[in-house]
Amino acid sequence: MGGTTNTMKTDDNAGTTVKQRNRIALLTMLYRGDPATKQDIARQINLSLPTVTENLNALEEQGLVIRAELQESTGGRKPQTFTFNSQHFLAIGVAMRSTELVVQAIDLHGNTIMRRRRQIPFHNEASYYRRVGTLVEEFAAEVEKKGSHVLGVAIAISGTVSVNGPELSVASDAEWADRNLPLATIAQVTQQRCILVRHDEAEAMAELWHDPTIDDAAYISVGPSVNSAVIVDGTLHRRRQPSNAGTIGHMTLVRDGLMCSCGNRGCVNAYCSLPMLPEEGESLPGFFSVLEQGEVNHRHRLNEWFDNLAQAIANMRSVIPMDIIVGGQAAHYLDDDDIATLYSRVNAIEHNDPSAPPAFRMRRSLNIDEQDVIGAALVLVREYLDHPYRICQ
Ligand SMILES: [Zn+2]
């Protein structure tokens, strides 16, 4: 998967020594490519054989390079090949869901190496967080027993979060009730570095990882509420203040419009979140199954919903002209025709000439299983790969 196209950052050479630069060049080559012999490496990165040997020895000692399977050779001695050890470090992604705890360990090529699901329902109590901390610590111990090191623990969270000292207030969008998420409690038990990643940012990170051609794009997560994460110049923009600010859900779409759960009127959430689709007493799967049977009223509701979402997307695109990825729960329900409909409506609002080449791309999210857990861990992996000089002293 993403491994062959994702890279280490190599353009920031300030303050590095020749030795560090050589090691980064060597690691980058092995990270991106197939196992290589000393001769291959020397040729490709233009270093002398003794320099390659010296650096390989040091990196092997650090655990970042390992010896690969011996190549088939026509007679004579088989040359030894070396490869990047993508499991030297693993990042742990966590999601605390209402019914279960999900934990995954992701390697430096973005592959899932270990996963665990435990039927522990979320409880906003210290005992729950201590239990999460203990389970994550047991998981981390297993990772280390396999010879890998833990980069850190990234917890994917939904809802609105505000930082208040070591405690974080999380307001679930479903209930709009405050719940305190004592990150410090989890971090203390696990003894690992813990970070929080908003679920929309985590999901966007996974999109970016698997599609490094993304340049400027907004990932719009449509579910119980509408959230967005922005990718600029191929880099996920992470909000410093994990609050409502910088996300699309509470942008005003209709002045003095429908009441939103935040207390204001006319927010995007009040028009474009998925619960706006079904009629009273109807479930979301129920809505889509009736729609499929050709019910006119349901088609009308969906059309109106498309118009509202298209307007919200056009508003976002008027700030930064970016591509759009539609994700979240909506990605389960919308098919390619629906995305095409939405796309043409955004174009109609932007008054684009239909005969002109498309001004932007729009697609559905990859909708990977546990995308938020994987994406949260990938935030740590990306951070590590972007700062390789730290590891090449
Ligand atoms: Zn609102």
Short mmCIF file of N, CA, C and O in Angstrom, two decimals, residues 61-186:
data_model
loop_
_atom_site.label_atom_id
_atom_site.label_comp_id
_atom_site.label_asym_id
_atom_site.label_seq_id
_atom_site.Cartn_x
_atom_site.Cartn_y
_atom_site.Cartn_z
N GLU A 61 22.97 -1.65 13.40
CA GLU A 61 23.11 -1.62 14.86
C GLU A 61 21.91 -0.93 15.50
O GLU A 61 21.37 -1.37 16.51
N GLN A 62 21.47 0.18 14.88
CA GLN A 62 20.30 0.91 15.40
C GLN A 62 19.01 0.13 15.19
O GLN A 62 18.00 0.45 15.80
N GLY A 63 19.02 -0.82 14.28
CA GLY A 63 17.82 -1.61 14.02
C GLY A 63 16.98 -1.11 12.87
O GLY A 63 15.94 -1.68 12.56
N LEU A 64 17.43 -0.04 12.23
CA LEU A 64 16.63 0.54 11.14
C LEU A 64 16.84 -0.17 9.81
O LEU A 64 16.03 -0.04 8.91
N VAL A 65 17.95 -0.89 9.71
CA VAL A 65 18.22 -1.66 8.49
C VAL A 65 18.43 -3.12 8.90
O VAL A 65 19.04 -3.40 9.91
N ILE A 66 17.83 -4.02 8.11
CA ILE A 66 18.05 -5.45 8.36
C ILE A 66 18.50 -6.14 7.08
O ILE A 66 18.31 -5.61 5.99
N ARG A 67 19.07 -7.32 7.26
CA ARG A 67 19.50 -8.09 6.09
C ARG A 67 18.29 -8.78 5.49
O ARG A 67 17.48 -9.35 6.22
N ALA A 68 18.15 -8.70 4.18
CA ALA A 68 16.99 -9.29 3.51
C ALA A 68 17.36 -10.67 2.99
O ALA A 68 18.51 -11.09 3.08
N GLU A 69 16.36 -11.33 2.44
CA GLU A 69 16.57 -12.64 1.80
C GLU A 69 17.71 -12.52 0.80
O GLU A 69 17.84 -11.52 0.11
N LEU A 70 18.50 -13.60 0.70
CA LEU A 70 19.58 -13.56 -0.28
C LEU A 70 19.02 -13.64 -1.69
O LEU A 70 18.12 -14.43 -1.97
N GLN A 71 19.59 -12.83 -2.58
CA GLN A 71 19.13 -12.81 -3.97
C GLN A 71 19.54 -14.10 -4.69
O GLN A 71 20.57 -14.68 -4.39
N GLU A 72 18.71 -14.50 -5.65
CA GLU A 72 19.10 -15.62 -6.52
C GLU A 72 20.26 -15.12 -7.39
O GLU A 72 20.25 -14.01 -7.89
N SER A 73 21.26 -15.96 -7.54
CA SER A 73 22.39 -15.51 -8.35
C SER A 73 22.85 -16.66 -9.24
O SER A 73 22.71 -17.83 -8.88
N THR A 74 23.32 -16.30 -10.39
CA THR A 74 23.75 -17.35 -11.32
C THR A 74 25.19 -17.72 -11.00
O THR A 74 26.12 -17.07 -11.46
N GLY A 75 25.34 -18.75 -10.21
CA GLY A 75 26.67 -19.24 -9.84
C GLY A 75 27.39 -18.29 -8.90
O GLY A 75 27.04 -17.14 -8.77
N GLY A 76 28.34 -18.83 -8.19
CA GLY A 76 29.14 -18.01 -7.29
C GLY A 76 28.38 -17.64 -6.03
O GLY A 76 27.31 -18.18 -5.75
N ARG A 77 28.92 -16.74 -5.27
CA ARG A 77 28.37 -16.36 -3.99
C ARG A 77 27.13 -15.48 -4.19
O ARG A 77 27.11 -14.60 -5.04
N LYS A 78 26.08 -15.73 -3.39
CA LYS A 78 24.91 -14.87 -3.48
C LYS A 78 25.21 -13.56 -2.75
O LYS A 78 25.66 -13.59 -1.61
N PRO A 79 24.95 -12.42 -3.40
CA PRO A 79 25.24 -11.16 -2.72
C PRO A 79 24.20 -10.86 -1.64
O PRO A 79 23.01 -11.10 -1.84
N GLN A 80 24.65 -10.38 -0.51
CA GLN A 80 23.76 -10.02 0.61
C GLN A 80 23.00 -8.75 0.26
O GLN A 80 23.59 -7.78 -0.22
N THR A 81 21.68 -8.75 0.51
CA THR A 81 20.92 -7.51 0.32
C THR A 81 20.43 -6.97 1.66
O THR A 81 20.29 -7.71 2.63
N PHE A 82 20.18 -5.67 1.65
CA PHE A 82 19.75 -4.98 2.87
C PHE A 82 18.41 -4.31 2.60
O PHE A 82 18.11 -3.92 1.47
N THR A 83 17.61 -4.18 3.66
CA THR A 83 16.31 -3.53 3.49
C THR A 83 15.97 -2.68 4.71
O THR A 83 16.55 -2.86 5.78
N PHE A 84 15.04 -1.78 4.51
CA PHE A 84 14.58 -0.91 5.60
C PHE A 84 13.72 -1.75 6.55
O PHE A 84 12.84 -2.49 6.11
N ASN A 85 13.95 -1.63 7.84
CA ASN A 85 13.16 -2.36 8.82
C ASN A 85 11.95 -1.54 9.22
O ASN A 85 11.99 -0.76 10.16
N SER A 86 10.84 -1.72 8.47
CA SER A 86 9.68 -0.86 8.71
C SER A 86 8.98 -1.17 10.03
O SER A 86 8.12 -0.44 10.47
N GLN A 87 9.38 -2.29 10.65
CA GLN A 87 8.77 -2.61 11.94
C GLN A 87 9.66 -2.24 13.12
O GLN A 87 9.39 -2.63 14.26
N HIS A 88 10.73 -1.50 12.85
CA HIS A 88 11.57 -1.07 13.97
C HIS A 88 10.76 -0.21 14.94
O HIS A 88 10.90 -0.30 16.15
N PHE A 89 9.90 0.65 14.35
CA PHE A 89 8.99 1.45 15.15
C PHE A 89 7.56 1.18 14.73
O PHE A 89 7.28 1.10 13.52
N LEU A 90 6.66 1.05 15.68
CA LEU A 90 5.23 0.94 15.38
C LEU A 90 4.51 2.06 16.12
O LEU A 90 4.87 2.41 17.25
N ALA A 91 3.49 2.61 15.48
CA ALA A 91 2.65 3.61 16.15
C ALA A 91 1.34 2.94 16.53
O ALA A 91 0.80 2.13 15.77
N ILE A 92 0.84 3.27 17.70
CA ILE A 92 -0.40 2.64 18.18
C ILE A 92 -1.56 3.62 18.00
O ILE A 92 -1.48 4.77 18.44
N GLY A 93 -2.61 3.17 17.32
CA GLY A 93 -3.83 3.96 17.16
C GLY A 93 -4.92 3.38 18.04
O GLY A 93 -5.02 2.16 18.20
N VAL A 94 -5.71 4.26 18.65
CA VAL A 94 -6.75 3.81 19.59
C VAL A 94 -8.06 4.54 19.30
O VAL A 94 -8.04 5.73 18.98
N ALA A 95 -9.18 3.84 19.38
CA ALA A 95 -10.49 4.51 19.38
C ALA A 95 -11.31 3.95 20.52
O ALA A 95 -11.40 2.74 20.70
N MET A 96 -11.89 4.86 21.30
CA MET A 96 -12.77 4.45 22.40
C MET A 96 -14.20 4.59 21.90
O MET A 96 -14.76 5.68 21.91
N ARG A 97 -14.77 3.49 21.42
CA ARG A 97 -16.11 3.56 20.85
C ARG A 97 -17.14 3.27 21.94
O ARG A 97 -16.80 2.75 23.01
N SER A 98 -18.40 3.55 21.61
CA SER A 98 -19.43 3.38 22.64
C SER A 98 -19.54 1.92 23.09
O SER A 98 -19.88 1.65 24.23
N THR A 99 -19.20 0.97 22.19
CA THR A 99 -19.35 -0.44 22.57
C THR A 99 -18.04 -1.19 22.71
O THR A 99 -18.00 -2.29 23.25
N GLU A 100 -16.95 -0.62 22.18
CA GLU A 100 -15.70 -1.38 22.22
C GLU A 100 -14.47 -0.46 22.16
O GLU A 100 -14.57 0.70 21.79
N LEU A 101 -13.36 -1.07 22.54
CA LEU A 101 -12.07 -0.39 22.44
C LEU A 101 -11.33 -1.02 21.27
O LEU A 101 -11.23 -2.24 21.17
N VAL A 102 -10.84 -0.19 20.35
CA VAL A 102 -10.13 -0.69 19.17
C VAL A 102 -8.69 -0.20 19.23
O VAL A 102 -8.45 0.99 19.44
N VAL A 103 -7.74 -1.11 19.07
CA VAL A 103 -6.32 -0.75 19.12
C VAL A 103 -5.61 -1.39 17.94
O VAL A 103 -5.86 -2.55 17.62
N GLN A 104 -4.77 -0.63 17.26
CA GLN A 104 -3.97 -1.18 16.16
C GLN A 104 -2.54 -0.68 16.24
O GLN A 104 -2.31 0.45 16.69
N ALA A 105 -1.61 -1.51 15.79
CA ALA A 105 -0.21 -1.09 15.67
C ALA A 105 0.14 -1.01 14.19
O ALA A 105 -0.09 -1.96 13.45
N ILE A 106 0.66 0.15 13.77
CA ILE A 106 0.93 0.43 12.36
C ILE A 106 2.44 0.61 12.18
O ILE A 106 3.08 1.31 12.97
N ASP A 107 3.00 -0.02 11.13
CA ASP A 107 4.44 0.11 10.93
C ASP A 107 4.79 1.34 10.08
O ASP A 107 3.91 2.11 9.69
N LEU A 108 6.08 1.53 9.82
CA LEU A 108 6.53 2.76 9.15
C LEU A 108 6.17 2.77 7.67
O LEU A 108 6.35 3.78 7.00
N HIS A 109 5.65 1.66 7.15
CA HIS A 109 5.11 1.66 5.80
C HIS A 109 3.59 1.74 5.80
O HIS A 109 2.95 1.59 4.77
N GLY A 110 3.01 1.96 6.97
CA GLY A 110 1.57 2.15 7.06
C GLY A 110 0.76 0.86 7.12
O GLY A 110 -0.45 0.89 6.98
N ASN A 111 1.44 -0.27 7.33
CA ASN A 111 0.71 -1.54 7.40
C ASN A 111 0.30 -1.85 8.84
O ASN A 111 1.05 -1.57 9.77
N THR A 112 -0.87 -2.47 8.97
CA THR A 112 -1.32 -2.91 10.30
C THR A 112 -0.55 -4.17 10.66
O THR A 112 -0.57 -5.16 9.93
N ILE A 113 0.12 -4.15 11.79
CA ILE A 113 0.91 -5.29 12.23
C ILE A 113 0.18 -6.08 13.32
O ILE A 113 0.24 -7.30 13.38
N MET A 114 -0.50 -5.36 14.20
CA MET A 114 -1.29 -6.03 15.25
C MET A 114 -2.59 -5.26 15.42
O MET A 114 -2.60 -4.04 15.30
N ARG A 115 -3.67 -5.99 15.72
CA ARG A 115 -4.93 -5.30 16.02
C ARG A 115 -5.66 -6.01 17.14
O ARG A 115 -5.49 -7.21 17.34
N ARG A 116 -6.45 -5.24 17.87
CA ARG A 116 -7.22 -5.83 18.98
C ARG A 116 -8.52 -5.09 19.13
O ARG A 116 -8.58 -3.87 18.97
N ARG A 117 -9.59 -5.83 19.39
CA ARG A 117 -10.88 -5.21 19.71
C ARG A 117 -11.35 -5.83 21.00
O ARG A 117 -11.35 -7.05 21.14
N ARG A 118 -11.72 -5.00 21.95
CA ARG A 118 -12.23 -5.52 23.22
C ARG A 118 -13.61 -4.94 23.47
O ARG A 118 -13.82 -3.74 23.27
N GLN A 119 -14.52 -5.80 23.88
CA GLN A 119 -15.90 -5.34 24.11
C GLN A 119 -15.99 -4.60 25.43
O GLN A 119 -16.56 -5.09 26.40
N ILE A 120 -15.42 -3.42 25.46
CA ILE A 120 -15.50 -2.60 26.67
C ILE A 120 -16.23 -1.32 26.30
O ILE A 120 -15.70 -0.49 25.59
N PRO A 121 -17.48 -1.17 26.73
CA PRO A 121 -18.23 0.03 26.36
C PRO A 121 -17.63 1.28 27.00
O PRO A 121 -17.10 1.21 28.11
N PHE A 122 -17.72 2.38 26.29
CA PHE A 122 -17.20 3.64 26.81
C PHE A 122 -17.95 4.07 28.06
O PHE A 122 -19.17 4.02 28.09
N HIS A 123 -17.20 4.42 29.09
CA HIS A 123 -17.79 5.02 30.29
C HIS A 123 -16.94 6.20 30.66
O HIS A 123 -15.73 6.07 30.76
N ASN A 124 -17.56 7.31 30.87
CA ASN A 124 -16.79 8.50 31.22
C ASN A 124 -16.44 8.48 32.71
O ASN A 124 -16.93 9.27 33.48
N GLU A 125 -15.59 7.52 33.07
CA GLU A 125 -15.20 7.37 34.48
C GLU A 125 -13.70 7.10 34.53
O GLU A 125 -13.15 6.49 33.61
N ALA A 126 -13.10 7.52 35.64
CA ALA A 126 -11.66 7.34 35.79
C ALA A 126 -11.28 5.86 35.64
O ALA A 126 -10.26 5.53 35.04
N SER A 127 -12.15 4.95 36.17
CA SER A 127 -11.82 3.53 36.13
C SER A 127 -11.75 3.05 34.67
O SER A 127 -10.91 2.21 34.33
N TYR A 128 -12.63 3.59 33.83
CA TYR A 128 -12.60 3.23 32.40
C TYR A 128 -11.28 3.66 31.77
O TYR A 128 -10.63 2.88 31.08
N TYR A 129 -10.87 4.89 32.02
CA TYR A 129 -9.63 5.40 31.41
C TYR A 129 -8.41 4.64 31.91
O TYR A 129 -7.48 4.38 31.15
N ARG A 130 -8.45 4.27 33.20
CA ARG A 130 -7.32 3.48 33.72
C ARG A 130 -7.27 2.13 33.02
O ARG A 130 -6.22 1.63 32.67
N ARG A 131 -8.45 1.55 32.78
CA ARG A 131 -8.51 0.26 32.09
C ARG A 131 -7.99 0.39 30.66
O ARG A 131 -7.24 -0.46 30.18
N VAL A 132 -8.39 1.48 30.00
CA VAL A 132 -7.88 1.73 28.64
C VAL A 132 -6.36 1.83 28.69
O VAL A 132 -5.66 1.21 27.89
N GLY A 133 -5.86 2.60 29.66
CA GLY A 133 -4.41 2.76 29.80
C GLY A 133 -3.72 1.43 29.99
O GLY A 133 -2.70 1.14 29.36
N THR A 134 -4.31 0.57 30.85
CA THR A 134 -3.71 -0.74 31.12
C THR A 134 -3.70 -1.61 29.86
O THR A 134 -2.69 -2.24 29.54
N LEU A 135 -4.83 -1.62 29.12
CA LEU A 135 -4.91 -2.45 27.91
C LEU A 135 -3.95 -1.95 26.84
O LEU A 135 -3.31 -2.75 26.15
N VAL A 136 -3.83 -0.64 26.72
CA VAL A 136 -2.90 -0.08 25.73
C VAL A 136 -1.47 -0.43 26.13
O VAL A 136 -0.64 -0.79 25.30
N GLU A 137 -1.19 -0.39 27.43
CA GLU A 137 0.15 -0.72 27.89
C GLU A 137 0.47 -2.19 27.65
O GLU A 137 1.58 -2.54 27.22
N GLU A 138 -0.52 -3.07 27.86
CA GLU A 138 -0.30 -4.50 27.57
C GLU A 138 -0.03 -4.70 26.08
O GLU A 138 0.84 -5.49 25.69
N PHE A 139 -0.78 -3.98 25.26
CA PHE A 139 -0.61 -4.05 23.80
C PHE A 139 0.79 -3.57 23.42
O PHE A 139 1.49 -4.20 22.63
N ALA A 140 1.21 -2.44 24.02
CA ALA A 140 2.54 -1.89 23.74
C ALA A 140 3.63 -2.88 24.16
O ALA A 140 4.65 -3.04 23.47
N ALA A 141 3.40 -3.57 25.28
CA ALA A 141 4.40 -4.55 25.75
C ALA A 141 4.53 -5.69 24.75
O ALA A 141 5.63 -6.19 24.50
N GLU A 142 3.40 -6.09 24.16
CA GLU A 142 3.45 -7.14 23.13
C GLU A 142 4.23 -6.68 21.91
O GLU A 142 4.98 -7.44 21.31
N VAL A 143 4.01 -5.41 21.53
CA VAL A 143 4.73 -4.83 20.40
C VAL A 143 6.23 -4.91 20.66
O VAL A 143 7.02 -5.34 19.81
N GLU A 144 6.63 -4.56 21.88
CA GLU A 144 8.06 -4.53 22.20
C GLU A 144 8.63 -5.93 22.32
O GLU A 144 9.80 -6.15 21.99
N LYS A 145 7.78 -6.88 22.74
CA LYS A 145 8.25 -8.26 22.83
C LYS A 145 8.60 -8.81 21.44
O LYS A 145 9.45 -9.68 21.29
N LYS A 146 7.92 -8.28 20.41
CA LYS A 146 8.21 -8.71 19.04
C LYS A 146 9.45 -8.02 18.48
O LYS A 146 9.77 -8.18 17.30
N GLY A 147 10.08 -7.18 19.29
CA GLY A 147 11.31 -6.54 18.85
C GLY A 147 11.10 -5.16 18.25
O GLY A 147 12.05 -4.56 17.74
N SER A 148 9.87 -4.66 18.27
CA SER A 148 9.62 -3.31 17.75
C SER A 148 9.59 -2.32 18.91
O SER A 148 9.47 -2.70 20.06
N HIS A 149 9.71 -1.04 18.57
CA HIS A 149 9.60 0.01 19.57
C HIS A 149 8.33 0.82 19.30
O HIS A 149 7.91 0.95 18.15
N VAL A 150 7.75 1.36 20.36
CA VAL A 150 6.50 2.11 20.21
C VAL A 150 6.82 3.59 20.00
O VAL A 150 7.51 4.21 20.81
N LEU A 151 6.34 4.13 18.87
CA LEU A 151 6.54 5.56 18.60
C LEU A 151 5.70 6.42 19.51
O LEU A 151 6.07 7.53 19.86
N GLY A 152 4.52 5.93 19.84
CA GLY A 152 3.59 6.68 20.67
C GLY A 152 2.20 6.13 20.49
O GLY A 152 1.98 5.19 19.74
N VAL A 153 1.26 6.73 21.22
CA VAL A 153 -0.14 6.30 21.18
C VAL A 153 -0.98 7.46 20.69
O VAL A 153 -0.92 8.56 21.25
N ALA A 154 -1.75 7.24 19.61
CA ALA A 154 -2.59 8.30 19.06
C ALA A 154 -4.05 7.90 19.24
O ALA A 154 -4.47 6.85 18.75
N ILE A 155 -4.79 8.70 19.98
CA ILE A 155 -6.18 8.38 20.27
C ILE A 155 -7.08 9.19 19.35
O ILE A 155 -7.05 10.43 19.36
N ALA A 156 -7.86 8.50 18.52
CA ALA A 156 -8.79 9.18 17.62
C ALA A 156 -10.05 9.53 18.41
O ALA A 156 -10.61 8.69 19.10
N ILE A 157 -10.45 10.79 18.32
CA ILE A 157 -11.62 11.21 19.09
C ILE A 157 -12.61 11.91 18.19
O ILE A 157 -12.25 12.58 17.24
N SER A 158 -13.88 11.73 18.52
CA SER A 158 -14.91 12.48 17.80
C SER A 158 -15.53 13.47 18.79
O SER A 158 -15.27 13.42 19.98
N GLY A 159 -16.30 14.36 18.26
CA GLY A 159 -16.89 15.37 19.12
C GLY A 159 -15.98 16.57 19.24
O GLY A 159 -14.95 16.66 18.60
N THR A 160 -16.37 17.49 20.08
CA THR A 160 -15.62 18.73 20.23
C THR A 160 -14.76 18.64 21.47
O THR A 160 -15.21 18.22 22.52
N VAL A 161 -13.51 19.01 21.30
CA VAL A 161 -12.57 18.87 22.41
C VAL A 161 -12.02 20.24 22.77
O VAL A 161 -11.69 21.03 21.92
N SER A 162 -11.94 20.51 24.05
CA SER A 162 -11.23 21.72 24.45
C SER A 162 -10.21 21.36 25.52
O SER A 162 -10.46 20.54 26.39
N VAL A 163 -9.05 21.96 25.39
CA VAL A 163 -7.96 21.62 26.30
C VAL A 163 -8.08 22.47 27.55
O VAL A 163 -8.24 23.67 27.48
N ASN A 164 -8.01 21.81 28.70
CA ASN A 164 -8.12 22.51 29.97
C ASN A 164 -7.07 21.90 30.89
O ASN A 164 -7.36 20.99 31.65
N GLY A 165 -5.86 22.40 30.79
CA GLY A 165 -4.77 21.79 31.54
C GLY A 165 -4.54 20.38 31.02
O GLY A 165 -4.69 20.13 29.83
N PRO A 166 -4.21 19.45 31.91
CA PRO A 166 -3.98 18.08 31.46
C PRO A 166 -5.29 17.35 31.14
O PRO A 166 -5.29 16.28 30.56
N GLU A 167 -6.42 17.94 31.54
CA GLU A 167 -7.71 17.33 31.26
C GLU A 167 -8.25 17.89 29.95
O GLU A 167 -7.98 19.03 29.59
N LEU A 168 -9.02 17.09 29.26
CA LEU A 168 -9.63 17.58 28.03
C LEU A 168 -11.13 17.39 28.13
O LEU A 168 -11.59 16.34 28.53
N SER A 169 -11.86 18.44 27.79
CA SER A 169 -13.31 18.29 27.77
C SER A 169 -13.71 17.85 26.38
O SER A 169 -13.37 18.50 25.41
N VAL A 170 -14.43 16.76 26.32
CA VAL A 170 -14.91 16.30 25.03
C VAL A 170 -16.43 16.39 25.05
O VAL A 170 -17.08 15.78 25.89
N ALA A 171 -16.98 17.15 24.14
CA ALA A 171 -18.43 17.19 24.03
C ALA A 171 -18.81 16.33 22.85
O ALA A 171 -18.39 16.57 21.74
N SER A 172 -19.54 15.28 23.12
CA SER A 172 -19.95 14.41 22.01
C SER A 172 -21.00 15.13 21.19
O SER A 172 -21.91 15.74 21.73
N ASP A 173 -20.84 15.10 19.87
CA ASP A 173 -21.79 15.82 19.02
C ASP A 173 -23.17 15.20 19.09
O ASP A 173 -24.17 15.85 18.85
N ALA A 174 -23.21 13.91 19.39
CA ALA A 174 -24.50 13.23 19.45
C ALA A 174 -25.32 13.74 20.63
O ALA A 174 -26.51 13.93 20.54
N GLU A 175 -24.65 13.94 21.72
CA GLU A 175 -25.39 14.28 22.95
C GLU A 175 -25.17 15.72 23.35
O GLU A 175 -25.91 16.29 24.13
N TRP A 176 -24.12 16.34 22.85
CA TRP A 176 -23.75 17.68 23.22
C TRP A 176 -23.59 17.81 24.72
O TRP A 176 -23.88 18.82 25.33
N ALA A 177 -23.13 16.75 25.33
CA ALA A 177 -22.89 16.77 26.77
C ALA A 177 -21.39 16.71 26.99
O ALA A 177 -20.70 15.99 26.29
N ASP A 178 -20.91 17.45 27.95
CA ASP A 178 -19.47 17.43 28.22
C ASP A 178 -19.07 16.10 28.83
O ASP A 178 -19.77 15.54 29.65
N ARG A 179 -17.94 15.60 28.40
CA ARG A 179 -17.35 14.47 29.10
C ARG A 179 -15.87 14.78 29.17
O ARG A 179 -15.29 15.31 28.24
N ASN A 180 -15.30 14.49 30.31
CA ASN A 180 -13.88 14.80 30.46
C ASN A 180 -13.04 13.61 30.05
O ASN A 180 -13.30 12.49 30.43
N LEU A 181 -12.06 13.89 29.23
CA LEU A 181 -11.17 12.83 28.79
C LEU A 181 -9.81 13.07 29.42
O LEU A 181 -9.06 13.92 28.99
N PRO A 182 -9.52 12.37 30.50
CA PRO A 182 -8.26 12.63 31.19
C PRO A 182 -7.10 11.93 30.49
O PRO A 182 -6.72 10.84 30.85
N LEU A 183 -6.57 12.62 29.48
CA LEU A 183 -5.46 12.08 28.72
C LEU A 183 -4.30 11.73 29.66
O LEU A 183 -3.61 10.74 29.47
N ALA A 184 -4.13 12.58 30.67
CA ALA A 184 -3.03 12.36 31.61
C ALA A 184 -3.15 11.00 32.29
O ALA A 184 -2.15 10.31 32.50
N THR A 185 -4.38 10.58 32.60
CA THR A 185 -4.58 9.29 33.26
C THR A 185 -4.10 8.16 32.36
O THR A 185 -3.39 7.25 32.78
N ILE A 186 -4.50 8.24 31.07
CA ILE A 186 -4.09 7.19 30.13
C ILE A 186 -2.57 7.20 29.94
O ILE A 186 -1.91 6.17 29.99
#
